[in-house]
């Protein structure tokens, strides 16, 4: 069940250029959330900016009753969000949307994240590890600072292979290039992917060529977040006659359902 | 005032032109889906009414994205009436609302007088509908929609055509995109409208300066949210003295103070639209806030303050 909750902020800090981590107490939400779902976050109590911002769950720890969001400041809403003080309240709605499908038995899993697309993969990685899967992650970003989340994966025992555009950490280039050259690709059972659409398109192509089951997570501007306003509409395939709603039908889709053509 | 506070019996129920509402707060069409979408957040059967997503005779897939964009204290939408059609509404979505004892107002939009009449006739045969809101003011569809709502003669004709097919209360939703809202309201009343719903969205647009093109794929969209509240209030204030049918007022209502402004401008009941996106519980909170105000002010029935701000 989704809920409207005001969580007490436990920590709120900048972790990389433009990137913030917001940790708050929300026991029921932490218990009910699953990886790949998102929250609709009120950025200020005023009416301008008006709408909530959809932010994916970076982590939801049921035992601690704590939820963590990782977000990037992209405009006025997220900029206002950075001002929320520790011990203050954050107004959230959720958990929302259809998250990642977890395997029924342990599998060999590869996570592929680009930029802020790394955020929803941490919670997923933790749940996969809990289920006994063997998990590795390929993470790409502009530079080493923006790969801050890498340590969090390592702490979970998930080996993190970095790629940066400027070469300041790991291989220089794009994460999809690292995936294409990945030596153990033929032993991989599933790939979960989140990041810029051009990157997800490249990853989906590699997964398809190697016959690997895969899921990816899409993003759209949203108003309601619950499937009521029909604002976050999108065609999954170029010739489709009906639109899916990212908030309710997604944000996670199977790679085979989606043909990414809105490249960014 | 203290004694009034204790003695007063509050009656929140509203008769909106034959639509019996438990309290004066409805949720606006297109902002609340078919009700079920919000069941985790509030008791939808406790709402004054749920005005369901706009329905057309045949299914519509809606406009291509981007369909929405945030603006200063508001948002633009160009959904394009995506809906499964009136039959699917009645068969797949209505039963849940009936089972939950929700006061349901259907919202219908047509391309022609015949479309409106056919939907009215079809809904007449469905049990569990308290009234019909006529969408004659959707700015986001190429045919029909707005064109029915901007010409007084057409407004009268469409209301008359619908009334001929149904005994349910009929409430056209007026477009603010007109020069003379009073003429439109009078025409609706002459056509036999039981109530008026005011207002729909204001037509607007936003431009992406990096791409040098409109943000919305539909180019234009309907502006809603707190940004339009002064316009809605002004129009209701103008229409209230000119008609003898009740008004369901809405346009940027976010809290009970906003709602009370609408009531004092002449609305017998109010609708919350975009506010639902910001706070999915706000409709319930607004009803509670109105009740608190009535207790504090010693007002037994909301009727005492409908139009109270009108300067005669």
PDB file of C-alpha atoms in Angstrom, chain A residues 1-4 40 42 47-53 76 91 93-96 220-224 226-235 241-243 245 248, chain B residues 30-33 37-38 40-41 53 61-75 79 82-83 224-226 254-255 258 274 277-281:
ATOM      1  CA  UNK A   1       0.000   0.000   0.000  1.00  0.00           C
ATOM      2  CA  UNK A   2       1.245   3.430  -0.877  1.00  0.00           C
ATOM      3  CA  UNK A   3       0.971   6.205   1.657  1.00  0.00           C
ATOM      4  CA  UNK A   4       1.493   9.885   2.275  1.00  0.00           C
ATOM      5  CA  UNK A  40       6.787  11.626  -5.138  1.00  0.00           C
ATOM      6  CA  UNK A  42       7.260  17.653  -2.133  1.00  0.00           C
ATOM      7  CA  UNK A  47       2.772  26.271  -4.428  1.00  0.00           C
ATOM      8  CA  UNK A  48       5.619  27.326  -6.648  1.00  0.00           C
ATOM      9  CA  UNK A  49       7.084  25.048  -7.835  1.00  0.00           C
ATOM     10  CA  UNK A  50       3.817  23.202  -7.561  1.00  0.00           C
ATOM     11  CA  UNK A  51       4.318  19.552  -8.358  1.00  0.00           C
ATOM     12  CA  UNK A  52       6.050  16.785  -6.469  1.00  0.00           C
ATOM     13  CA  UNK A  53       9.260  15.405  -7.933  1.00  0.00           C
ATOM     14  CA  UNK A  76      14.257  25.043  -8.931  1.00  0.00           C
ATOM     15  CA  UNK A  91       6.717  15.053   2.637  1.00  0.00           C
ATOM     16  CA  UNK A  93       4.107   9.796  -1.369  1.00  0.00           C
ATOM     17  CA  UNK A  94       4.836   6.183  -2.153  1.00  0.00           C
ATOM     18  CA  UNK A  95       6.195   3.659  -2.757  1.00  0.00           C
ATOM     19  CA  UNK A  96       4.985   4.093  -6.334  1.00  0.00           C
ATOM     20  CA  UNK A 220       9.316  11.090 -17.561  1.00  0.00           C
ATOM     21  CA  UNK A 221       7.996  14.306 -16.111  1.00  0.00           C
ATOM     22  CA  UNK A 222       5.055  13.445 -13.869  1.00  0.00           C
ATOM     23  CA  UNK A 223       2.212  15.211 -12.158  1.00  0.00           C
ATOM     24  CA  UNK A 224       0.228  12.724 -10.047  1.00  0.00           C
ATOM     25  CA  UNK A 226      -0.405   7.304  -9.422  1.00  0.00           C
ATOM     26  CA  UNK A 227      -1.802   6.839 -12.937  1.00  0.00           C
ATOM     27  CA  UNK A 228      -4.587   9.400 -12.600  1.00  0.00           C
ATOM     28  CA  UNK A 229      -3.475  12.350 -14.717  1.00  0.00           C
ATOM     29  CA  UNK A 230      -2.068  10.354 -17.674  1.00  0.00           C
ATOM     30  CA  UNK A 231       0.684  12.936 -18.047  1.00  0.00           C
ATOM     31  CA  UNK A 232       3.742  10.650 -18.153  1.00  0.00           C
ATOM     32  CA  UNK A 233       2.634   8.898 -21.322  1.00  0.00           C
ATOM     33  CA  UNK A 234       5.079   7.184 -23.618  1.00  0.00           C
ATOM     34  CA  UNK A 235       5.119   4.755 -26.522  1.00  0.00           C
ATOM     35  CA  UNK A 241      -1.266   2.624 -30.663  1.00  0.00           C
ATOM     36  CA  UNK A 242      -1.500   3.035 -26.901  1.00  0.00           C
ATOM     37  CA  UNK A 243       0.664   4.905 -24.428  1.00  0.00           C
ATOM     38  CA  UNK A 245       2.190   5.572 -18.106  1.00  0.00           C
ATOM     39  CA  UNK A 248       2.095   3.131 -13.020  1.00  0.00           C
TER      40      UNK A 248
ATOM     41  CA  UNK B  30      -8.999  14.222 -15.128  1.00  0.00           C
ATOM     42  CA  UNK B  31      -7.224  14.738 -11.823  1.00  0.00           C
ATOM     43  CA  UNK B  32      -8.501  11.709  -9.953  1.00  0.00           C
ATOM     44  CA  UNK B  33      -8.623   8.947 -12.573  1.00  0.00           C
ATOM     45  CA  UNK B  37      -5.932   5.443  -8.046  1.00  0.00           C
ATOM     46  CA  UNK B  38      -6.306   7.389  -4.797  1.00  0.00           C
ATOM     47  CA  UNK B  40      -4.590   4.314  -0.584  1.00  0.00           C
ATOM     48  CA  UNK B  41      -4.633   7.958   0.434  1.00  0.00           C
ATOM     49  CA  UNK B  53     -11.891  11.031 -16.091  1.00  0.00           C
ATOM     50  CA  UNK B  61      -5.393   7.059 -27.133  1.00  0.00           C
ATOM     51  CA  UNK B  62      -4.755  10.730 -26.363  1.00  0.00           C
ATOM     52  CA  UNK B  63      -2.018  13.112 -27.460  1.00  0.00           C
ATOM     53  CA  UNK B  64       1.640  12.230 -27.955  1.00  0.00           C
ATOM     54  CA  UNK B  65       4.036  13.267 -25.175  1.00  0.00           C
ATOM     55  CA  UNK B  66       5.175  15.612 -23.745  1.00  0.00           C
ATOM     56  CA  UNK B  67       1.689  16.065 -22.327  1.00  0.00           C
ATOM     57  CA  UNK B  68       2.422  18.104 -19.228  1.00  0.00           C
ATOM     58  CA  UNK B  69       4.732  20.878 -18.131  1.00  0.00           C
ATOM     59  CA  UNK B  70       4.991  22.726 -14.853  1.00  0.00           C
ATOM     60  CA  UNK B  71       4.555  26.513 -14.913  1.00  0.00           C
ATOM     61  CA  UNK B  72       4.656  29.214 -12.246  1.00  0.00           C
ATOM     62  CA  UNK B  73       2.246  28.040  -9.511  1.00  0.00           C
ATOM     63  CA  UNK B  74       0.541  25.803 -12.022  1.00  0.00           C
ATOM     64  CA  UNK B  75       0.853  23.330 -14.832  1.00  0.00           C
ATOM     65  CA  UNK B  79      -3.617  14.798 -22.361  1.00  0.00           C
ATOM     66  CA  UNK B  82      -7.160   9.499 -23.391  1.00  0.00           C
ATOM     67  CA  UNK B  83      -9.883   7.132 -22.179  1.00  0.00           C
ATOM     68  CA  UNK B 224      -4.480  24.726 -14.028  1.00  0.00           C
ATOM     69  CA  UNK B 225      -3.389  25.162 -10.436  1.00  0.00           C
ATOM     70  CA  UNK B 226      -3.195  28.156  -8.085  1.00  0.00           C
ATOM     71  CA  UNK B 254      -5.472  24.021  -2.627  1.00  0.00           C
ATOM     72  CA  UNK B 255      -6.956  24.509   0.845  1.00  0.00           C
ATOM     73  CA  UNK B 258      -9.391  28.915  -1.197  1.00  0.00           C
ATOM     74  CA  UNK B 274      -4.505  19.927  -9.626  1.00  0.00           C
ATOM     75  CA  UNK B 277      -1.477  15.912  -7.356  1.00  0.00           C
ATOM     76  CA  UNK B 278       0.243  18.026  -4.730  1.00  0.00           C
ATOM     77  CA  UNK B 279      -1.590  16.569  -1.742  1.00  0.00           C
ATOM     78  CA  UNK B 280      -3.736  13.509  -2.428  1.00  0.00           C
ATOM     79  CA  UNK B 281      -5.552  14.054   0.869  1.00  0.00           C
TER      80      UNK B 281
END
